[in-house]
Amino acid sequence: MPRFEYLEPHTLRQAVSMLQQHGSHARIVAGSTDFLVRWRTGVWKPQYVVNLQHVPGLDRLSYSPRNGLRLGALVRVRALETSPVVRQRYPALAAAAASFAGVQVRNLATVGGNVCNASPAGDTLPSLLAFDAQCRIVGPQGERWLPLEQFFLGPGRTALQPAEILAELRLPPPLPNTGSLYIKHSPRGAMDISYVGVASVVSLQDRGRVCRDAKIALGAVAPTPIRAASAEAMLRGQTITPELLKRVAAEAQRLARPIDDVRATGAYRKDIVAVLTQRTLERAIEMARGAEMPFEVQRRLAVQAAF
Amino acid sequence: MKKPLQITVNGEIRQFFAEPYCSLLDALRDELLLTGTKKGCDEGDCGACTVLLNGQAVTSCLVLAHSAHDSQVTTVEGLADHQKLHPVQQAFVDHGGLQCGFCTPGLIMSAVGLLQENPNPTEEEVRFAIGGNLCRCTGYNKVVEAILAAAQAMQNKLKA
């Protein structure tokens, strides 16, 4: 195995200058759960590993009704699963976190790492997209903001420029009367990669009859996680009926461009997109109408295992 | 080149040298000779290498040893109080929660991590908490029974 030097910057500025100095020979790590696997298998061969764990504040999770949810890039996936405010305001994100790997990996893996690895099947990504996450990116020229939707360029490819670091994600506060859920269909119930993952966020008005806003995001069915914009548009401003939800699910299915791989055929994945879109919408609508759905129930719904 | 680091392992401060790319698992086994923690897949999928890092269950194969500098680590060797087994260990013995034993240290550490956070789990919560531990012998039922029994025993001890 190729060897590397291990660096621990204490500020983001220091981390950026390490990346500038070592260029493509350096790689950022956070939880190191993806990194160590790919290093051992020879996929990644950095000469310098820059661990962000000692940069103060990067693991901060906070919420305010005005600014919404702020997630430092090093917030652990486990914190998303257990945080009361995430469970209450962003249930699709807490459910996605609970569906992610196993407890031991969730205690290490970070939300920023999941985003920067840019796997089409990354479990937190559809929910982050559906909550309109914005990325704060720090680099040699200072900082810039980018919608998460523009962050993913392809499998493992992101909009980060050389020596740039994802520092923070911000999710705007949800509208009143909003419900959301993530459902992942995978071979096993734990420690597995999804065939398909769908997150839906629905906000209602007129005593819960009319859709004020809807966001639908699909995982593992395209080169990047994607928003199903045309499916969302069919819901906005409309009275909710079972027939409408079926048509929206069919539109999401139409948008999916999955590949055949070792886990499933593209055709199977396309069928599942419709099922999960409809199911997440139905549950999100129930929650938006005030139905009690304890986290244990959401967690059970969030992973639909084949075996 | 090996560099110095310091980790508190099972309550004892350990100072040693490790390569920059050495995992916490390899450091525990090869530098500190604590071979109770097992290496199964070395890619985070099997859970045999589970230890507590600052009180939380983690797969030690996915942790760089140097990133655990100045941390607290508990391995399966740190559970027993001299000759007296930890209640989770005792419950695995009493309920036959093991066969070949290779996954057992990892399962026990996951169970200890769970019971620290949730002293009175349901069966579903136990199964959810050990989702990251593979066992090819037991079929898990006796493991789950053992963890539920350990929770009960620890609760009774608290009340007594």
PDB file of N, CA and C in Angstrom, chain A residues 2-6 8 29 31-33 35-37 39-41 49 51 53-54 78 81 98 102-108 188 190-191 296 299-300, chain B residues 1 3 19-21 23 42-45 47 50 53 56-59 61-64 66-68 106 110 117 124-125 128-129 131-134 140:
ATOM      1  N   PRO A   2       0.553   2.225  -0.845  1.00  0.00           N
ATOM      2  CA  PRO A   2       1.325   3.461  -0.824  1.00  0.00           C
ATOM      3  C   PRO A   2       1.161   4.165   0.522  1.00  0.00           C
ATOM      4  N   ARG A   3       2.244   4.745   1.006  1.00  0.00           N
ATOM      5  CA  ARG A   3       2.198   5.379   2.329  1.00  0.00           C
ATOM      6  C   ARG A   3       1.820   6.845   2.194  1.00  0.00           C
ATOM      7  N   PHE A   4       1.394   7.440   3.297  1.00  0.00           N
ATOM      8  CA  PHE A   4       1.103   8.879   3.258  1.00  0.00           C
ATOM      9  C   PHE A   4       1.532   9.533   4.562  1.00  0.00           C
ATOM     10  N   GLU A   5       1.698  10.849   4.485  1.00  0.00           N
ATOM     11  CA  GLU A   5       1.948  11.641   5.689  1.00  0.00           C
ATOM     12  C   GLU A   5       0.610  12.151   6.203  1.00  0.00           C
ATOM     13  N   TYR A   6       0.506  12.294   7.503  1.00  0.00           N
ATOM     14  CA  TYR A   6      -0.768  12.655   8.135  1.00  0.00           C
ATOM     15  C   TYR A   6      -0.667  14.065   8.716  1.00  0.00           C
ATOM     16  N   GLU A   8      -2.688  17.521  10.473  1.00  0.00           N
ATOM     17  CA  GLU A   8      -3.877  17.987  11.204  1.00  0.00           C
ATOM     18  C   GLU A   8      -3.852  19.503  11.344  1.00  0.00           C
ATOM     19  N   VAL A  29      -9.577  14.424   4.674  1.00  0.00           N
ATOM     20  CA  VAL A  29     -10.453  13.416   5.276  1.00  0.00           C
ATOM     21  C   VAL A  29     -11.182  14.029   6.473  1.00  0.00           C
ATOM     22  N   GLY A  31     -14.323  11.841   8.558  1.00  0.00           N
ATOM     23  CA  GLY A  31     -14.492  10.633   9.362  1.00  0.00           C
ATOM     24  C   GLY A  31     -13.542   9.515   8.950  1.00  0.00           C
ATOM     25  N   SER A  32     -13.011   9.602   7.755  1.00  0.00           N
ATOM     26  CA  SER A  32     -12.070   8.648   7.128  1.00  0.00           C
ATOM     27  C   SER A  32     -12.691   7.286   6.814  1.00  0.00           C
ATOM     28  N   THR A  33     -14.021   7.165   6.921  1.00  0.00           N
ATOM     29  CA  THR A  33     -14.655   5.855   6.684  1.00  0.00           C
ATOM     30  C   THR A  33     -14.606   5.460   5.211  1.00  0.00           C
ATOM     31  N   PHE A  35     -12.468   7.014   3.081  1.00  0.00           N
ATOM     32  CA  PHE A  35     -11.063   7.164   2.688  1.00  0.00           C
ATOM     33  C   PHE A  35     -10.260   5.879   2.926  1.00  0.00           C
ATOM     34  N   LEU A  36     -10.335   5.327   4.144  1.00  0.00           N
ATOM     35  CA  LEU A  36      -9.452   4.191   4.452  1.00  0.00           C
ATOM     36  C   LEU A  36      -9.765   2.980   3.581  1.00  0.00           C
ATOM     37  N   VAL A  37     -11.052   2.801   3.241  1.00  0.00           N
ATOM     38  CA  VAL A  37     -11.420   1.679   2.373  1.00  0.00           C
ATOM     39  C   VAL A  37     -10.816   1.876   0.985  1.00  0.00           C
ATOM     40  N   TRP A  39      -8.306   3.784   0.159  1.00  0.00           N
ATOM     41  CA  TRP A  39      -6.842   3.772   0.211  1.00  0.00           C
ATOM     42  C   TRP A  39      -6.343   2.328   0.230  1.00  0.00           C
ATOM     43  N   ARG A  40      -6.970   1.491   1.058  1.00  0.00           N
ATOM     44  CA  ARG A  40      -6.513   0.097   1.148  1.00  0.00           C
ATOM     45  C   ARG A  40      -6.694  -0.647  -0.164  1.00  0.00           C
ATOM     46  N   THR A  41      -7.746  -0.283  -0.916  1.00  0.00           N
ATOM     47  CA  THR A  41      -7.971  -0.974  -2.188  1.00  0.00           C
ATOM     48  C   THR A  41      -7.209  -0.299  -3.328  1.00  0.00           C
ATOM     49  N   VAL A  49      -2.440  13.275   3.795  1.00  0.00           N
ATOM     50  CA  VAL A  49      -3.827  13.206   4.240  1.00  0.00           C
ATOM     51  C   VAL A  49      -4.046  14.339   5.236  1.00  0.00           C
ATOM     52  N   ASN A  51      -6.476  15.854   7.802  1.00  0.00           N
ATOM     53  CA  ASN A  51      -7.650  15.559   8.622  1.00  0.00           C
ATOM     54  C   ASN A  51      -8.163  16.851   9.262  1.00  0.00           C
ATOM     55  N   GLN A  53     -10.337  17.212  11.652  1.00  0.00           N
ATOM     56  CA  GLN A  53     -11.053  17.038  12.919  1.00  0.00           C
ATOM     57  C   GLN A  53     -10.687  18.066  14.003  1.00  0.00           C
ATOM     58  N   HIS A  54      -9.512  18.713  13.875  1.00  0.00           N
ATOM     59  CA  HIS A  54      -9.148  19.683  14.907  1.00  0.00           C
ATOM     60  C   HIS A  54      -9.434  21.127  14.512  1.00  0.00           C
ATOM     61  N   ARG A  78     -24.353  10.267  12.835  1.00  0.00           N
ATOM     62  CA  ARG A  78     -25.075   9.859  14.048  1.00  0.00           C
ATOM     63  C   ARG A  78     -25.750  11.059  14.711  1.00  0.00           C
ATOM     64  N   GLU A  81     -28.937  11.722  13.091  1.00  0.00           N
ATOM     65  CA  GLU A  81     -29.934  10.717  13.478  1.00  0.00           C
ATOM     66  C   GLU A  81     -30.535  11.032  14.842  1.00  0.00           C
ATOM     67  N   ALA A  98     -30.523   7.514   9.844  1.00  0.00           N
ATOM     68  CA  ALA A  98     -30.760   6.226  10.507  1.00  0.00           C
ATOM     69  C   ALA A  98     -30.620   5.057   9.528  1.00  0.00           C
ATOM     70  N   GLY A 102     -24.108   1.364   9.630  1.00  0.00           N
ATOM     71  CA  GLY A 102     -24.443   0.871  10.963  1.00  0.00           C
ATOM     72  C   GLY A 102     -23.998   1.899  11.981  1.00  0.00           C
ATOM     73  N   VAL A 103     -24.356   1.663  13.250  1.00  0.00           N
ATOM     74  CA  VAL A 103     -24.068   2.646  14.300  1.00  0.00           C
ATOM     75  C   VAL A 103     -22.587   3.026  14.314  1.00  0.00           C
ATOM     76  N   GLN A 104     -21.701   2.006  14.201  1.00  0.00           N
ATOM     77  CA  GLN A 104     -20.262   2.272  14.353  1.00  0.00           C
ATOM     78  C   GLN A 104     -19.740   3.184  13.246  1.00  0.00           C
ATOM     79  N   VAL A 105     -20.279   3.021  12.034  1.00  0.00           N
ATOM     80  CA  VAL A 105     -19.845   3.874  10.929  1.00  0.00           C
ATOM     81  C   VAL A 105     -20.490   5.260  11.069  1.00  0.00           C
ATOM     82  N   ARG A 106     -21.766   5.299  11.504  1.00  0.00           N
ATOM     83  CA  ARG A 106     -22.434   6.602  11.684  1.00  0.00           C
ATOM     84  C   ARG A 106     -21.735   7.448  12.742  1.00  0.00           C
ATOM     85  N   ASN A 107     -21.114   6.777  13.741  1.00  0.00           N
ATOM     86  CA  ASN A 107     -20.397   7.525  14.775  1.00  0.00           C
ATOM     87  C   ASN A 107     -19.113   8.156  14.241  1.00  0.00           C
ATOM     88  N   LEU A 108     -18.660   7.735  13.068  1.00  0.00           N
ATOM     89  CA  LEU A 108     -17.443   8.289  12.471  1.00  0.00           C
ATOM     90  C   LEU A 108     -17.755   9.168  11.262  1.00  0.00           C
ATOM     91  N   ARG A 188     -29.955  -5.351   1.960  1.00  0.00           N
ATOM     92  CA  ARG A 188     -30.040  -5.662   3.389  1.00  0.00           C
ATOM     93  C   ARG A 188     -30.572  -4.454   4.156  1.00  0.00           C
ATOM     94  N   ALA A 190     -29.288  -3.241   6.937  1.00  0.00           N
ATOM     95  CA  ALA A 190     -28.208  -2.439   7.521  1.00  0.00           C
ATOM     96  C   ALA A 190     -26.968  -2.606   6.659  1.00  0.00           C
ATOM     97  N   MET A 191     -26.048  -1.662   6.773  1.00  0.00           N
ATOM     98  CA  MET A 191     -24.740  -1.778   6.130  1.00  0.00           C
ATOM     99  C   MET A 191     -24.837  -2.017   4.633  1.00  0.00           C
ATOM    100  N   GLU A 296     -39.207   6.102  15.780  1.00  0.00           N
ATOM    101  CA  GLU A 296     -39.023   4.659  15.586  1.00  0.00           C
ATOM    102  C   GLU A 296     -39.819   4.176  14.373  1.00  0.00           C
ATOM    103  N   ARG A 299     -38.101   5.443  11.226  1.00  0.00           N
ATOM    104  CA  ARG A 299     -36.883   4.668  10.997  1.00  0.00           C
ATOM    105  C   ARG A 299     -37.216   3.321  10.350  1.00  0.00           C
ATOM    106  N   ARG A 300     -38.321   2.723  10.832  1.00  0.00           N
ATOM    107  CA  ARG A 300     -38.760   1.441  10.266  1.00  0.00           C
ATOM    108  C   ARG A 300     -39.139   1.622   8.799  1.00  0.00           C
TER     109      ARG A 300
ATOM    110  N   MET B   1       7.365   7.113   8.431  1.00  0.00           N
ATOM    111  CA  MET B   1       8.106   7.018   9.683  1.00  0.00           C
ATOM    112  C   MET B   1       7.138   6.996  10.859  1.00  0.00           C
ATOM    113  N   LYS B   3       5.495   7.803  14.309  1.00  0.00           N
ATOM    114  CA  LYS B   3       5.468   9.017  15.121  1.00  0.00           C
ATOM    115  C   LYS B   3       4.795   8.712  16.458  1.00  0.00           C
ATOM    116  N   GLU B  19       2.881   4.285  12.557  1.00  0.00           N
ATOM    117  CA  GLU B  19       2.978   4.887  11.226  1.00  0.00           C
ATOM    118  C   GLU B  19       1.787   5.820  11.008  1.00  0.00           C
ATOM    119  N   PRO B  20       1.943   6.851  10.151  1.00  0.00           N
ATOM    120  CA  PRO B  20       0.849   7.797   9.926  1.00  0.00           C
ATOM    121  C   PRO B  20      -0.414   7.127   9.376  1.00  0.00           C
ATOM    122  N   TYR B  21      -0.215   6.003   8.660  1.00  0.00           N
ATOM    123  CA  TYR B  21      -1.366   5.337   8.018  1.00  0.00           C
ATOM    124  C   TYR B  21      -1.857   4.141   8.833  1.00  0.00           C
ATOM    125  N   SER B  23      -4.017   2.023  11.301  1.00  0.00           N
ATOM    126  CA  SER B  23      -5.379   2.164  11.840  1.00  0.00           C
ATOM    127  C   SER B  23      -5.353   1.980  13.351  1.00  0.00           C
ATOM    128  N   ASP B  42     -11.737  -5.473   7.558  1.00  0.00           N
ATOM    129  CA  ASP B  42     -10.874  -4.288   7.436  1.00  0.00           C
ATOM    130  C   ASP B  42     -11.471  -3.240   6.502  1.00  0.00           C
ATOM    131  N   GLU B  43     -12.800  -3.263   6.324  1.00  0.00           N
ATOM    132  CA  GLU B  43     -13.424  -2.172   5.571  1.00  0.00           C
ATOM    133  C   GLU B  43     -14.729  -1.688   6.192  1.00  0.00           C
ATOM    134  N   GLY B  44     -14.887  -1.928   7.493  1.00  0.00           N
ATOM    135  CA  GLY B  44     -16.009  -1.314   8.208  1.00  0.00           C
ATOM    136  C   GLY B  44     -17.333  -2.028   8.080  1.00  0.00           C
ATOM    137  N   ASP B  45     -17.357  -3.186   7.409  1.00  0.00           N
ATOM    138  CA  ASP B  45     -18.636  -3.849   7.161  1.00  0.00           C
ATOM    139  C   ASP B  45     -19.011  -4.908   8.189  1.00  0.00           C
ATOM    140  N   GLY B  47     -17.899  -5.300  11.662  1.00  0.00           N
ATOM    141  CA  GLY B  47     -18.092  -4.907  13.060  1.00  0.00           C
ATOM    142  C   GLY B  47     -17.246  -5.671  14.060  1.00  0.00           C
ATOM    143  N   THR B  50     -15.101  -3.546  16.537  1.00  0.00           N
ATOM    144  CA  THR B  50     -15.769  -2.472  17.278  1.00  0.00           C
ATOM    145  C   THR B  50     -15.113  -2.231  18.636  1.00  0.00           C
ATOM    146  N   LEU B  53     -14.819   4.576  21.270  1.00  0.00           N
ATOM    147  CA  LEU B  53     -13.899   5.709  21.126  1.00  0.00           C
ATOM    148  C   LEU B  53     -14.609   6.899  21.765  1.00  0.00           C
ATOM    149  N   GLN B  56     -18.197   6.040  22.363  1.00  0.00           N
ATOM    150  CA  GLN B  56     -19.107   5.667  21.276  1.00  0.00           C
ATOM    151  C   GLN B  56     -18.553   4.495  20.477  1.00  0.00           C
ATOM    152  N   ALA B  57     -19.442   3.573  20.113  1.00  0.00           N
ATOM    153  CA  ALA B  57     -19.029   2.406  19.337  1.00  0.00           C
ATOM    154  C   ALA B  57     -18.567   2.839  17.953  1.00  0.00           C
ATOM    155  N   VAL B  58     -17.370   2.418  17.566  1.00  0.00           N
ATOM    156  CA  VAL B  58     -16.846   2.711  16.223  1.00  0.00           C
ATOM    157  C   VAL B  58     -16.126   1.469  15.691  1.00  0.00           C
ATOM    158  N   THR B  59     -16.048   1.373  14.374  1.00  0.00           N
ATOM    159  CA  THR B  59     -15.242   0.322  13.754  1.00  0.00           C
ATOM    160  C   THR B  59     -13.786   0.827  13.746  1.00  0.00           C
ATOM    161  N   CYS B  61     -11.151  -0.242  12.512  1.00  0.00           N
ATOM    162  CA  CYS B  61     -10.405  -0.357  11.250  1.00  0.00           C
ATOM    163  C   CYS B  61     -10.561   0.901  10.410  1.00  0.00           C
ATOM    164  N   LEU B  62     -11.582   1.720  10.679  1.00  0.00           N
ATOM    165  CA  LEU B  62     -11.826   2.926   9.882  1.00  0.00           C
ATOM    166  C   LEU B  62     -11.343   4.186  10.594  1.00  0.00           C
ATOM    167  N   VAL B  63     -10.587   4.001  11.678  1.00  0.00           N
ATOM    168  CA  VAL B  63     -10.053   5.146  12.417  1.00  0.00           C
ATOM    169  C   VAL B  63      -8.538   5.141  12.250  1.00  0.00           C
ATOM    170  N   LEU B  64      -7.969   6.270  11.878  1.00  0.00           N
ATOM    171  CA  LEU B  64      -6.511   6.387  11.861  1.00  0.00           C
ATOM    172  C   LEU B  64      -6.033   6.500  13.306  1.00  0.00           C
ATOM    173  N   HIS B  66      -3.539   7.902  14.620  1.00  0.00           N
ATOM    174  CA  HIS B  66      -3.129   9.253  15.033  1.00  0.00           C
ATOM    175  C   HIS B  66      -4.324  10.180  15.222  1.00  0.00           C
ATOM    176  N   SER B  67      -5.454   9.886  14.567  1.00  0.00           N
ATOM    177  CA  SER B  67      -6.622  10.738  14.794  1.00  0.00           C
ATOM    178  C   SER B  67      -7.231  10.439  16.158  1.00  0.00           C
ATOM    179  N   ALA B  68      -6.843   9.320  16.785  1.00  0.00           N
ATOM    180  CA  ALA B  68      -7.335   8.994  18.135  1.00  0.00           C
ATOM    181  C   ALA B  68      -6.369   9.478  19.224  1.00  0.00           C
ATOM    182  N   GLY B 106     -16.685  -7.719  19.169  1.00  0.00           N
ATOM    183  CA  GLY B 106     -17.341  -6.596  18.490  1.00  0.00           C
ATOM    184  C   GLY B 106     -18.792  -6.467  18.901  1.00  0.00           C
ATOM    185  N   SER B 110     -20.533  -3.325  20.842  1.00  0.00           N
ATOM    186  CA  SER B 110     -21.733  -2.635  20.340  1.00  0.00           C
ATOM    187  C   SER B 110     -22.828  -2.626  21.395  1.00  0.00           C
ATOM    188  N   GLU B 117     -26.111   4.322  26.139  1.00  0.00           N
ATOM    189  CA  GLU B 117     -26.991   5.375  25.632  1.00  0.00           C
ATOM    190  C   GLU B 117     -28.451   5.085  25.963  1.00  0.00           C
ATOM    191  N   GLU B 124     -36.328  -4.467  19.158  1.00  0.00           N
ATOM    192  CA  GLU B 124     -36.075  -3.796  17.880  1.00  0.00           C
ATOM    193  C   GLU B 124     -34.859  -2.867  17.989  1.00  0.00           C
ATOM    194  N   GLU B 125     -34.755  -2.162  19.116  1.00  0.00           N
ATOM    195  CA  GLU B 125     -33.617  -1.260  19.300  1.00  0.00           C
ATOM    196  C   GLU B 125     -32.299  -2.028  19.401  1.00  0.00           C
ATOM    197  N   PHE B 128     -31.422  -3.086  15.892  1.00  0.00           N
ATOM    198  CA  PHE B 128     -30.958  -1.910  15.138  1.00  0.00           C
ATOM    199  C   PHE B 128     -29.513  -1.576  15.532  1.00  0.00           C
ATOM    200  N   ALA B 129     -29.205  -1.685  16.814  1.00  0.00           N
ATOM    201  CA  ALA B 129     -27.877  -1.295  17.309  1.00  0.00           C
ATOM    202  C   ALA B 129     -26.786  -2.269  16.883  1.00  0.00           C
ATOM    203  N   GLY B 131     -26.878  -3.872  13.966  1.00  0.00           N
ATOM    204  CA  GLY B 131     -26.978  -4.008  12.504  1.00  0.00           C
ATOM    205  C   GLY B 131     -25.613  -3.980  11.830  1.00  0.00           C
ATOM    206  N   GLY B 132     -24.631  -3.366  12.467  1.00  0.00           N
ATOM    207  CA  GLY B 132     -23.293  -3.271  11.889  1.00  0.00           C
ATOM    208  C   GLY B 132     -22.355  -4.374  12.348  1.00  0.00           C
ATOM    209  N   ASN B 133     -22.894  -5.434  12.965  1.00  0.00           N
ATOM    210  CA  ASN B 133     -22.058  -6.559  13.398  1.00  0.00           C
ATOM    211  C   ASN B 133     -22.525  -7.835  12.709  1.00  0.00           C
ATOM    212  N   LEU B 134     -21.631  -8.457  11.959  1.00  0.00           N
ATOM    213  CA  LEU B 134     -21.980  -9.713  11.296  1.00  0.00           C
ATOM    214  C   LEU B 134     -21.596 -10.891  12.179  1.00  0.00           C
ATOM    215  N   TYR B 140     -28.202 -14.763  15.442  1.00  0.00           N
ATOM    216  CA  TYR B 140     -28.458 -13.539  16.210  1.00  0.00           C
ATOM    217  C   TYR B 140     -29.472 -13.678  17.353  1.00  0.00           C
TER     218      TYR B 140
END
